[in-house]
Coordinates of C-alpha atoms and ligand atoms in Angstrom, one line a residue:
M30 CA 117.1 81.7 107.8
T31 CA 116.2 85.4 107.5
K32 CA 113.8 87.3 105.3
S33 CA 115.9 86.5 102.2
D34 CA 114.8 82.9 102.2
E35 CA 116.1 80.8 99.4
G36 CA 113.5 80.6 96.6
K37 CA 111.7 83.9 97.0
T38 CA 111.3 86.0 93.9
V39 CA 113.4 89.1 93.4
S40 CA 111.7 92.3 92.4
Y41 CA 113.1 94.8 89.9
W42 CA 114.0 97.2 92.8
E43 CA 115.7 94.5 94.9
A44 CA 117.8 93.5 91.9
S45 CA 118.9 97.0 91.2
E46 CA 119.4 98.5 94.6
D47 CA 120.9 97.0 97.8
L48 CA 118.5 96.8 100.7
L49 CA 119.7 98.7 103.8
E50 CA 121.2 96.5 106.4
K51 CA 121.9 98.3 109.7
N52 CA 123.0 97.0 113.0
A53 CA 120.5 95.2 115.2
L54 CA 119.5 96.9 118.4
G55 CA 122.0 95.8 121.0
E56 CA 120.7 97.5 124.2
S57 CA 117.6 98.8 125.8
I58 CA 117.0 102.5 125.0
E59 CA 114.7 105.4 125.4
T60 CA 113.5 107.9 122.8
D61 CA 110.7 110.3 121.8
V62 CA 109.2 108.1 119.1
C63 CA 109.7 104.4 118.3
I64 CA 108.6 103.5 114.8
I65 CA 108.2 99.8 114.1
G66 CA 108.7 99.1 110.4
G67 CA 111.1 100.6 108.0
G68 CA 109.1 100.7 104.8
I69 CA 107.8 103.9 103.1
S70 CA 105.3 104.5 105.9
G71 CA 107.8 104.2 108.7
L72 CA 110.6 106.1 107.0
T73 CA 108.4 109.0 105.9
T74 CA 107.1 109.3 109.5
A75 CA 110.7 109.1 110.8
Y76 CA 111.9 111.7 108.3
L77 CA 109.2 114.3 109.1
L78 CA 109.6 113.8 112.9
T79 CA 113.4 114.1 112.9
K80 CA 113.0 117.2 110.7
A81 CA 110.8 118.6 113.5
G82 CA 113.5 117.8 116.1
K83 CA 112.1 114.6 117.6
R84 CA 114.4 111.8 118.7
V85 CA 113.3 108.8 116.6
I86 CA 114.2 105.1 116.5
V87 CA 113.1 102.9 113.6
V88 CA 113.3 99.1 114.1
D89 CA 112.7 96.5 111.3
D90 CA 112.8 92.8 111.7
G91 CA 114.4 92.5 108.2
A92 CA 116.4 95.0 106.2
I93 CA 115.2 98.6 106.1
G94 CA 112.9 98.8 103.0
G95 CA 112.8 95.0 102.6
G96 CA 109.0 94.6 103.2
E97 CA 106.2 95.2 100.7
T98 CA 107.9 98.5 99.7
A99 CA 110.5 96.4 97.9
R100 CA 107.8 94.5 96.0
T101 CA 105.8 97.4 94.8
T102 CA 105.5 98.8 91.2
A103 CA 105.6 102.4 92.6
H104 CA 102.9 104.1 90.7
L105 CA 102.3 107.5 92.4
S106 CA 98.7 108.2 91.8
D107 CA 95.6 110.0 93.0
A108 CA 93.3 107.9 90.8
I109 CA 91.7 106.0 93.6
D110 CA 91.8 102.2 93.1
D111 CA 88.3 101.8 94.4
R112 CA 87.1 104.8 92.3
I113 CA 86.1 108.2 93.6
Y114 CA 82.4 107.5 93.1
R115 CA 82.6 104.5 95.5
I116 CA 84.5 106.6 98.1
E117 CA 81.8 109.2 97.8
D118 CA 79.0 106.6 98.2
W119 CA 80.8 105.2 101.3
H120 CA 82.1 108.3 102.9
G121 CA 80.2 111.3 101.5
A122 CA 81.4 114.0 99.0
D123 CA 83.5 116.0 101.5
K124 CA 85.6 113.1 102.6
A125 CA 86.0 111.7 99.1
K126 CA 87.3 115.1 98.0
L127 CA 89.8 115.2 100.9
A128 CA 90.9 111.7 100.1
V129 CA 91.7 112.4 96.5
E130 CA 93.5 115.6 97.4
S131 CA 95.5 113.8 100.0
H132 CA 97.0 111.4 97.4
A133 CA 97.9 114.4 95.2
R134 CA 99.5 116.1 98.2
A135 CA 101.5 112.8 98.9
I136 CA 102.9 112.9 95.4
D137 CA 103.8 116.5 95.9
E138 CA 105.5 115.6 99.2
I139 CA 107.6 112.9 97.6
E140 CA 108.7 115.3 94.9
R141 CA 109.5 117.9 97.5
I142 CA 111.5 115.6 99.8
A143 CA 113.4 114.1 96.8
K144 CA 114.3 117.7 95.7
E145 CA 115.1 119.0 99.2
E146 CA 117.3 116.0 100.1
T147 CA 118.7 115.7 96.6
I148 CA 117.6 112.1 96.3
D149 CA 118.3 110.8 92.8
C150 CA 115.4 108.4 92.6
D151 CA 114.2 108.9 88.9
F152 CA 111.1 110.8 90.1
L153 CA 109.1 111.8 87.1
R154 CA 105.7 113.4 86.6
V155 CA 103.6 111.4 84.2
D156 CA 99.9 111.2 83.1
G157 CA 97.9 108.2 84.3
F158 CA 95.2 106.5 82.1
L159 CA 92.3 104.4 83.3
I160 CA 91.4 102.3 80.3
E161 CA 88.6 99.9 79.6
A162 CA 89.5 96.2 79.9
E163 CA 88.8 94.2 76.7
D164 CA 86.6 91.9 78.6
G165 CA 85.3 91.7 82.1
G166 CA 85.8 95.4 82.9
E167 CA 83.3 97.5 84.8
D168 CA 81.4 100.0 82.6
D169 CA 82.2 102.8 85.0
L170 CA 84.5 105.4 83.4
G171 CA 81.6 107.8 82.7
K172 CA 80.4 107.6 86.3
E173 CA 84.0 108.2 87.6
L174 CA 84.4 111.2 85.3
E175 CA 81.0 112.7 86.3
T176 CA 81.9 112.3 90.0
A177 CA 85.4 113.6 89.6
H178 CA 84.0 116.8 87.9
R179 CA 81.2 117.3 90.4
L180 CA 83.8 117.2 93.2
G181 CA 85.9 119.8 91.4
F182 CA 88.6 117.5 89.8
T183 CA 88.1 119.0 86.4
Q184 CA 91.7 118.3 85.4
I185 CA 90.6 114.6 84.9
E186 CA 89.4 114.3 81.4
K187 CA 88.1 111.8 78.8
S188 CA 90.6 110.8 76.1
E189 CA 90.2 108.8 72.9
R190 CA 93.2 106.6 73.8
A191 CA 96.3 106.5 75.9
P192 CA 99.4 107.8 74.0
I193 CA 100.9 104.3 73.4
A194 CA 101.8 103.9 69.8
D195 CA 101.2 100.2 69.4
F196 CA 98.4 99.7 71.9
D197 CA 95.0 101.3 71.0
T198 CA 93.5 101.4 74.4
G199 CA 90.3 103.0 73.2
N200 CA 88.3 105.5 75.4
C201 CA 90.0 106.2 78.7
L202 CA 90.3 108.8 81.5
R203 CA 93.4 110.9 81.7
F204 CA 94.7 111.8 85.2
P205 CA 97.4 114.5 84.9
R206 CA 100.3 115.0 87.3
Q207 CA 100.7 111.5 88.5
G208 CA 104.2 110.2 89.3
Q209 CA 106.7 107.4 89.2
F210 CA 110.1 106.8 90.9
H211 CA 112.6 104.2 92.0
V212 CA 111.3 103.4 95.4
L213 CA 114.4 101.9 96.9
K214 CA 116.6 104.7 95.8
Y215 CA 114.0 107.1 97.4
L216 CA 114.0 105.0 100.6
S217 CA 117.8 105.0 100.7
G218 CA 117.8 108.8 100.5
L219 CA 115.1 109.0 103.2
A220 CA 117.1 106.7 105.5
K221 CA 120.2 108.8 105.0
A222 CA 118.3 112.0 105.8
V223 CA 116.8 110.5 108.9
E224 CA 120.2 109.5 110.2
Q225 CA 121.6 113.0 109.3
N226 CA 118.8 114.4 111.4
G227 CA 119.8 112.3 114.4
G228 CA 117.4 109.4 113.9
R229 CA 118.6 105.8 114.4
L230 CA 117.7 102.8 112.3
F231 CA 118.0 99.2 113.3
S232 CA 117.4 96.2 111.1
N233 CA 117.1 92.5 112.0
T234 CA 115.3 93.8 115.2
K235 CA 111.9 92.2 115.7
A236 CA 109.3 93.9 117.9
L237 CA 107.3 91.2 119.7
E238 CA 104.8 93.4 121.6
W239 CA 104.1 96.9 122.8
T240 CA 102.3 98.6 125.6
G241 CA 100.8 102.0 125.2
E242 CA 98.9 104.0 127.9
D243 CA 101.1 105.8 130.5
A244 CA 104.5 104.4 129.8
P245 CA 104.7 103.3 126.1
E246 CA 107.2 100.5 125.6
V247 CA 108.2 98.1 122.8
R248 CA 109.7 94.7 123.6
I249 CA 112.2 93.3 121.2
E250 CA 112.5 89.5 120.5
S251 CA 116.1 89.5 121.6
G252 CA 115.2 90.9 125.0
Q253 CA 115.8 94.7 124.8
T254 CA 113.1 97.3 125.4
I255 CA 112.5 100.6 123.8
R256 CA 110.8 103.2 126.0
A257 CA 109.2 106.0 124.0
K258 CA 106.7 108.8 124.4
S259 CA 105.0 107.6 121.2
I260 CA 104.9 104.4 119.2
V261 CA 104.1 104.1 115.5
L262 CA 103.0 100.7 114.1
A263 CA 104.2 100.9 110.5
T264 CA 104.5 97.2 110.0
N265 CA 102.1 97.0 107.1
Y266 CA 99.7 94.9 109.1
P267 CA 99.7 96.6 112.6
L268 CA 101.5 94.6 115.2
M269 CA 99.2 93.0 117.8
S270 CA 96.0 94.5 116.4
K271 CA 92.7 92.7 115.9
M272 CA 91.8 94.4 112.6
F273 CA 92.3 91.3 110.4
A274 CA 88.6 91.2 109.5
K275 CA 88.8 94.8 108.2
L276 CA 92.1 94.1 106.3
P277 CA 91.8 91.2 103.8
A278 CA 95.2 90.3 102.3
Y279 CA 95.9 89.7 98.6
R280 CA 98.8 88.5 96.6
T281 CA 99.5 90.3 93.3
Y282 CA 102.0 89.4 90.5
V283 CA 104.4 91.4 88.4
I284 CA 106.6 90.9 85.3
G285 CA 109.3 93.2 84.0
A286 CA 110.1 93.0 80.3
R287 CA 113.0 94.6 78.6
I288 CA 112.0 97.1 75.9
P289 CA 114.1 99.4 73.7
K290 CA 114.8 102.7 75.2
N291 CA 111.9 105.2 74.9
S292 CA 109.9 102.7 72.8
V293 CA 106.9 103.0 75.1
E294 CA 105.5 106.4 76.2
K295 CA 106.1 107.2 79.9
C296 CA 102.8 107.0 81.6
L297 CA 100.8 105.0 84.1
I298 CA 98.0 102.6 82.9
W299 CA 95.4 100.8 84.8
D300 CA 92.5 98.9 83.3
N301 CA 89.1 98.5 84.9
A302 CA 89.0 94.7 85.2
D303 CA 88.8 93.1 88.6
P304 CA 91.5 92.3 89.4
Y305 CA 93.0 95.0 87.3
I306 CA 96.2 95.3 85.2
Y307 CA 98.7 98.0 86.1
V308 CA 101.5 99.1 83.8
R309 CA 104.4 101.6 83.8
T310 CA 108.0 101.8 82.5
Q311 CA 111.2 102.3 84.4
P312 CA 114.4 103.7 82.8
E313 CA 117.7 101.7 82.7
N314 CA 120.9 103.0 81.2
D315 CA 120.4 101.7 77.6
Y316 CA 117.0 100.2 77.7
D317 CA 113.7 100.5 79.7
V318 CA 111.8 97.9 81.7
L319 CA 108.1 97.6 81.1
I320 CA 106.5 96.7 84.4
V321 CA 103.1 94.9 84.3
G322 CA 101.2 93.7 87.3
G323 CA 97.9 92.0 88.1
E324 CA 96.3 88.6 88.6
D325 CA 95.6 89.3 92.3
H326 CA 93.9 86.8 94.6
R327 CA 93.3 86.4 98.3
T328 CA 96.5 85.2 100.1
G329 CA 96.7 81.4 100.4
Q330 CA 93.8 80.8 98.1
A331 CA 95.5 80.1 94.7
E332 CA 98.5 78.0 93.6
D333 CA 98.5 78.4 89.8
F334 CA 101.4 80.8 89.8
D335 CA 102.8 79.9 86.4
A336 CA 99.4 80.3 84.8
R337 CA 99.1 83.8 86.4
F338 CA 102.5 84.9 85.1
G339 CA 101.7 83.3 81.8
R340 CA 98.6 85.4 81.4
L341 CA 100.5 88.6 82.3
V342 CA 103.1 87.8 79.7
Q343 CA 100.4 87.1 77.1
W344 CA 98.6 90.3 77.9
T345 CA 101.8 92.2 77.6
Q346 CA 103.0 90.6 74.3
K347 CA 99.6 91.2 72.7
R348 CA 99.6 95.0 73.4
F349 CA 103.3 95.8 73.6
P350 CA 105.2 94.2 70.7
A351 CA 108.3 96.1 71.9
A352 CA 108.5 93.7 74.8
E353 CA 111.5 91.5 74.6
E354 CA 113.0 89.2 77.3
I355 CA 111.1 88.9 80.6
L356 CA 113.7 90.0 83.1
Y357 CA 111.8 89.9 86.3
K358 CA 108.9 88.1 87.9
W359 CA 107.8 88.7 91.4
S360 CA 104.8 88.7 93.7
G361 CA 103.9 90.7 96.8
Q362 CA 101.1 91.3 99.3
Y363 CA 98.8 94.2 99.9
L364 CA 95.9 94.9 102.3
E365 CA 92.5 96.1 101.3
T366 CA 90.3 97.8 103.7
H367 CA 86.5 97.5 104.2
D368 CA 85.9 100.9 102.7
G369 CA 88.6 101.8 100.3
L370 CA 90.6 104.1 102.5
A371 CA 93.7 103.4 104.6
F372 CA 93.6 103.3 108.4
I373 CA 95.9 106.0 109.7
G374 CA 95.9 107.6 113.2
R375 CA 95.6 106.7 116.8
Y376 CA 95.4 103.0 117.6
S377 CA 92.6 103.5 120.1
S378 CA 91.3 106.0 122.6
S379 CA 92.8 103.9 125.5
E380 CA 96.2 103.9 123.8
P381 CA 96.5 107.6 122.8
N382 CA 100.3 107.3 122.3
V383 CA 100.2 104.5 119.8
Y384 CA 99.6 105.3 116.1
L385 CA 99.2 103.0 113.1
I386 CA 99.5 103.2 109.3
T387 CA 97.9 100.3 107.5
G388 CA 95.4 99.3 104.8
D389 CA 97.3 100.4 101.7
S390 CA 94.4 99.4 99.4
G391 CA 97.0 99.0 96.6
M392 CA 98.0 102.6 96.9
G393 CA 100.6 102.2 99.6
M394 CA 103.2 104.6 98.1
T395 CA 100.8 107.5 98.6
H396 CA 98.8 106.0 101.6
G397 CA 102.2 105.4 103.3
T398 CA 103.3 109.0 102.6
I399 CA 99.9 110.3 103.8
G400 CA 100.5 108.1 106.8
G401 CA 103.8 109.8 107.5
M402 CA 102.4 113.3 107.1
L403 CA 99.3 112.6 109.2
V404 CA 100.9 110.7 112.1
S405 CA 103.8 113.1 112.4
D406 CA 101.2 116.0 112.6
L407 CA 99.3 114.1 115.3
I408 CA 102.5 113.4 117.3
L409 CA 103.5 117.1 116.9
G410 CA 100.1 118.2 118.1
K411 CA 99.2 119.9 114.8
E412 CA 95.7 120.0 113.3
N413 CA 95.2 117.8 110.2
S414 CA 92.0 117.8 108.2
L415 CA 92.6 114.1 107.3
A416 CA 92.5 112.8 110.8
E417 CA 88.8 112.0 110.5
V418 CA 89.0 110.7 107.0
Y419 CA 91.5 108.0 107.8
D420 CA 90.5 107.4 111.5
P421 CA 91.2 103.8 112.3
S422 CA 88.2 103.5 114.6
R423 CA 85.7 104.2 111.9
L424 CA 83.1 101.4 111.5
A425 CA 81.7 99.8 108.3
T426 CA 78.3 101.1 107.5
Q427 CA 75.7 98.6 106.2
S428 CA 76.1 99.9 102.6
I429 CA 79.8 99.0 102.8
V430 CA 79.2 95.5 104.3
D431 CA 76.7 94.9 101.4
A432 CA 79.2 96.1 98.8
V433 CA 82.2 94.3 100.1
P434 CA 81.1 90.8 101.0
E435 CA 84.6 89.5 101.4
I436 CA 84.9 91.2 104.7
I437 CA 83.0 88.3 106.1
S438 CA 84.3 85.4 103.9
S439 CA 87.6 85.0 105.6
T440 CA 86.8 81.9 107.7
V441 CA 85.9 79.7 104.8
P442 CA 89.3 77.9 104.6
Y443 CA 88.9 76.4 108.1
V444 CA 87.7 73.4 106.1
D445 CA 91.4 72.4 105.7
W446 CA 91.2 71.0 109.2
I447 CA 89.0 68.2 108.2
T448 CA 90.5 67.3 104.8
G449 CA 93.5 65.0 104.4
G450 CA 97.1 66.2 103.8
D451 CA 98.6 67.0 100.4
V452 CA 100.8 63.8 100.7
S453 CA 100.7 60.8 103.0
S454 CA 104.4 60.8 103.9
A455 CA 107.5 63.1 103.7
D456 CA 109.1 60.7 101.2
E457 CA 106.7 62.1 98.6
I458 CA 108.0 65.6 99.0
K459 CA 110.5 66.5 96.2
K460 CA 113.5 68.8 96.7
G461 CA 112.5 72.5 96.7
T462 CA 108.8 71.8 97.5
G463 CA 106.6 71.6 100.5
A464 CA 103.3 69.9 101.4
I465 CA 101.0 69.3 104.3
I466 CA 101.1 65.9 105.9
S467 CA 98.2 64.7 108.1
H468 CA 99.4 62.6 111.0
G469 CA 96.5 61.6 113.3
T470 CA 95.0 64.9 114.4
T471 CA 98.2 66.8 113.6
K472 CA 98.9 68.7 110.5
I473 CA 102.5 69.1 109.5
A474 CA 104.0 71.7 107.2
A475 CA 106.9 69.9 105.6
Y476 CA 109.5 71.4 103.3
R477 CA 112.4 69.7 101.6
D478 CA 115.2 72.1 100.6
E479 CA 117.4 71.8 97.4
D480 CA 119.9 69.7 99.4
G481 CA 117.2 67.3 100.5
K482 CA 117.0 68.5 104.1
L483 CA 113.5 68.2 105.5
F484 CA 112.1 71.1 107.6
K485 CA 108.9 70.3 109.6
R486 CA 106.7 72.7 111.6
S487 CA 103.2 72.6 112.8
A488 CA 100.9 73.6 110.0
V489 CA 98.6 75.5 112.4
C490 CA 98.7 79.2 111.8
T491 CA 99.7 80.9 115.0
H492 CA 97.1 83.7 114.5
L493 CA 93.8 81.9 114.8
G494 CA 94.5 78.3 113.9
C495 CA 93.8 77.9 110.2
I496 CA 95.9 75.4 108.3
V497 CA 98.6 77.1 106.2
R498 CA 99.2 76.2 102.5
F499 CA 102.5 75.9 100.6
N500 CA 103.3 78.8 98.2
S501 CA 105.6 77.1 95.7
L502 CA 106.5 80.5 94.1
E503 CA 107.9 82.2 97.2
K504 CA 108.6 79.0 99.2
T505 CA 106.5 80.1 102.1
W506 CA 103.6 78.9 104.1
D507 CA 100.6 81.2 103.5
C508 CA 97.5 81.3 105.6
P509 CA 94.2 81.4 103.6
C510 CA 92.3 82.9 106.4
H511 CA 93.8 86.4 107.1
G512 CA 97.0 86.4 105.1
S513 CA 99.7 85.6 107.6
R514 CA 102.8 84.1 105.8
F515 CA 105.7 82.1 107.2
G516 CA 109.1 81.1 106.0
T517 CA 109.9 77.4 105.6
D518 CA 111.6 77.5 109.0
G519 CA 108.3 78.9 110.4
H520 CA 109.3 82.5 111.0
V521 CA 106.7 85.2 110.3
I522 CA 106.9 87.1 107.1
N523 CA 103.5 88.8 107.0
S524 CA 101.3 89.3 110.1
P525 CA 98.6 89.2 111.7
A526 CA 100.4 86.2 113.2
I527 CA 103.3 87.2 115.4
A528 CA 104.6 83.8 116.6
T529 CA 106.7 81.4 114.6
L530 CA 104.9 78.2 113.4
A531 CA 105.3 75.8 116.3
E532 CA 108.0 73.2 116.5
L533 CA 106.6 69.6 116.4
K534 CA 106.6 67.6 119.6
E535 CA 108.8 64.5 119.6
E536 CA 106.8 61.5 118.4
Ligands
FAD603 C1 103.3 94.0 93.7 C2 102.8 95.2 94.3 C3 102.6 96.3 93.6 C4 102.2 97.5 94.2 N1 102.1 98.6 93.5 C5 101.8 99.8 94.1 C6 101.8 101.0 93.3 O1 102.0 100.9 92.1 N2 101.5 102.1 93.9 C7 101.2 102.2 95.2 O2 100.9 103.3 95.8 N3 101.3 101.1 96.0 C8 101.5 99.9 95.5 N4 101.6 98.7 96.2 C9 101.4 98.8 97.7 C10 102.7 99.4 98.3 O3 103.8 98.8 97.8 C11 102.7 99.0 99.8 O4 101.4 99.3 100.3 C12 103.7 99.8 100.6 O5 105.0 99.6 100.1 C13 103.6 99.4 102.1 O6 104.6 100.1 102.7 P1 104.7 100.0 104.3 O7 105.8 100.9 104.8 O8 103.3 100.3 104.9 O9 104.9 98.5 104.6 P2 106.3 97.6 104.3 O10 107.1 98.1 103.2 O11 105.9 96.2 104.3 O12 107.1 97.9 105.6 C14 106.8 97.3 106.9 C15 108.0 96.9 107.5 O13 107.7 96.4 108.8 C16 108.6 95.4 109.2 N5 108.0 94.6 110.2 C17 106.9 93.9 110.2 N6 106.6 93.3 111.4 C18 107.7 93.7 112.2 C19 108.0 93.5 113.6 N7 107.2 92.7 114.3 N8 109.1 94.1 114.1 C20 109.9 94.9 113.3 N9 109.6 95.1 112.0 C21 108.5 94.6 111.5 C22 108.7 94.6 107.8 O14 109.9 93.9 107.8 C23 108.7 95.7 106.8 O15 110.0 96.1 106.4 C24 102.0 97.5 95.6 C25 102.2 96.4 96.4 C26 102.6 95.2 95.8 C27 102.9 94.0 96.6
FES604 S1 96.1 84.6 109.5 FE1 94.4 84.4 110.8 S2 94.3 82.2 111.1 FE2 96.1 82.5 109.9

């Protein structure tokens, strides 16, 4: 099985645009820059480097653009998810200012590239509105506005309501010059431009490991090697890194409802609940799609998927009476960081030729684009004022550890080792479902496909040994500790794990 496992949900973008299948790498090669990962981070880096004349190779273990970039909702925003005032508390005023500006510059860059490369990707400038949740929201809009103005972002203003006819949002903050686009059309255009500039893209090519230092090299699962002067880890979670404690993984859920054309004002909306709801529209030929997301939880730590979609549908129907049929339901994964900013830059001082882009913090369209801009500058030897802001080696200060307790809560699910399985025998597993079976000291991840065929693998996560749990929505095995995910045949979908779930020894 490949990444398009049977049973996984299909996002709006995947349904409306083909993912880019390229040839797999067939021979060992040498290049200037090897980029692992063909999402928005990897392709933006590839685009900027090929434009600057570098020889670039991008490898992806699935289709190009088939990772979390295909699962996004593609709000382009400089309204920081964690709030500007928290970024100021954690990083100081200067870095907070640079961070906000960097997201605005990323939106400008996407607009510029789309124009220069004539990528028809529905790019649109829209306003964004941070609204108060009806219940459970943080009372922090005033504080956010005060901080924004003090740092010079006076374009952000208080508004009595967002401009949605049927939904009286009440007081909110308006963020002008945000953006939205069709992410896979954009990625397709980027890929085409990279190839026109001499870059080479390979899909179904899994990188197993890399070495940096004097002779950087990437080893591919099927045996080839790529020798490069620089390596960029754009794999969402950086391949082979030990940053999992700083990168808690979350699942988030999205619905897409059909609405009459232009019945809802084009804008971005986020409420201030935790987890928060995020809303936008996307144009189709003779109707629009209202895209509503939320209901986030730590990966592997919830299984009430229907209830989560149900709450999103209810929320939508109550506020958007124009919503008709629900056309799409999907979920995806994102990575928070311990301090609200992505990690972008040199992997470590001992591996100066290896770079990473990770920790999207729910803003991976812009963080991924910032990543491409910053890493390409570093590789090209150009100064970039953001290098320190996004430096991956920065440490959590005590104030951050106090404010974000979940950094240290990731080992709780080890308790699954001492509990029984979900079922006592494989006979109890119905078609299309999976369950953990306890057999002596062995934990088995067993899945029965729609034809009745049983797939069994070890249930021990190959990262650090937690027991995986079945995700009945995506038909995957999800690790509740640090967010690794595996297909029903055991292959890795999301890292930090690199190795497939182990085969079972003959009984
Ligand atoms: C539901 C949802 C909604 C979101 N909404 C927004 C939003 O509105 N705005 C926003 O800014 N962000 C949003 N995000 C976040 C954003 O979509 C992601 O952060 C961003 O797409 C990540 O891009 P990436 O290129 O870093 O990673 P990916 O797109 O995941 O690309 C990484 C690639 O690396 C490949 N790969 C991994 N391991 C290997 C390996 N060993 N060898 C070879 N290839 C490998 C994968 O196959 C994948 O294609 C959302 C995320 C989700 C899930
Ligand atoms: S992801 Fe770390 S133990 Fe599974």
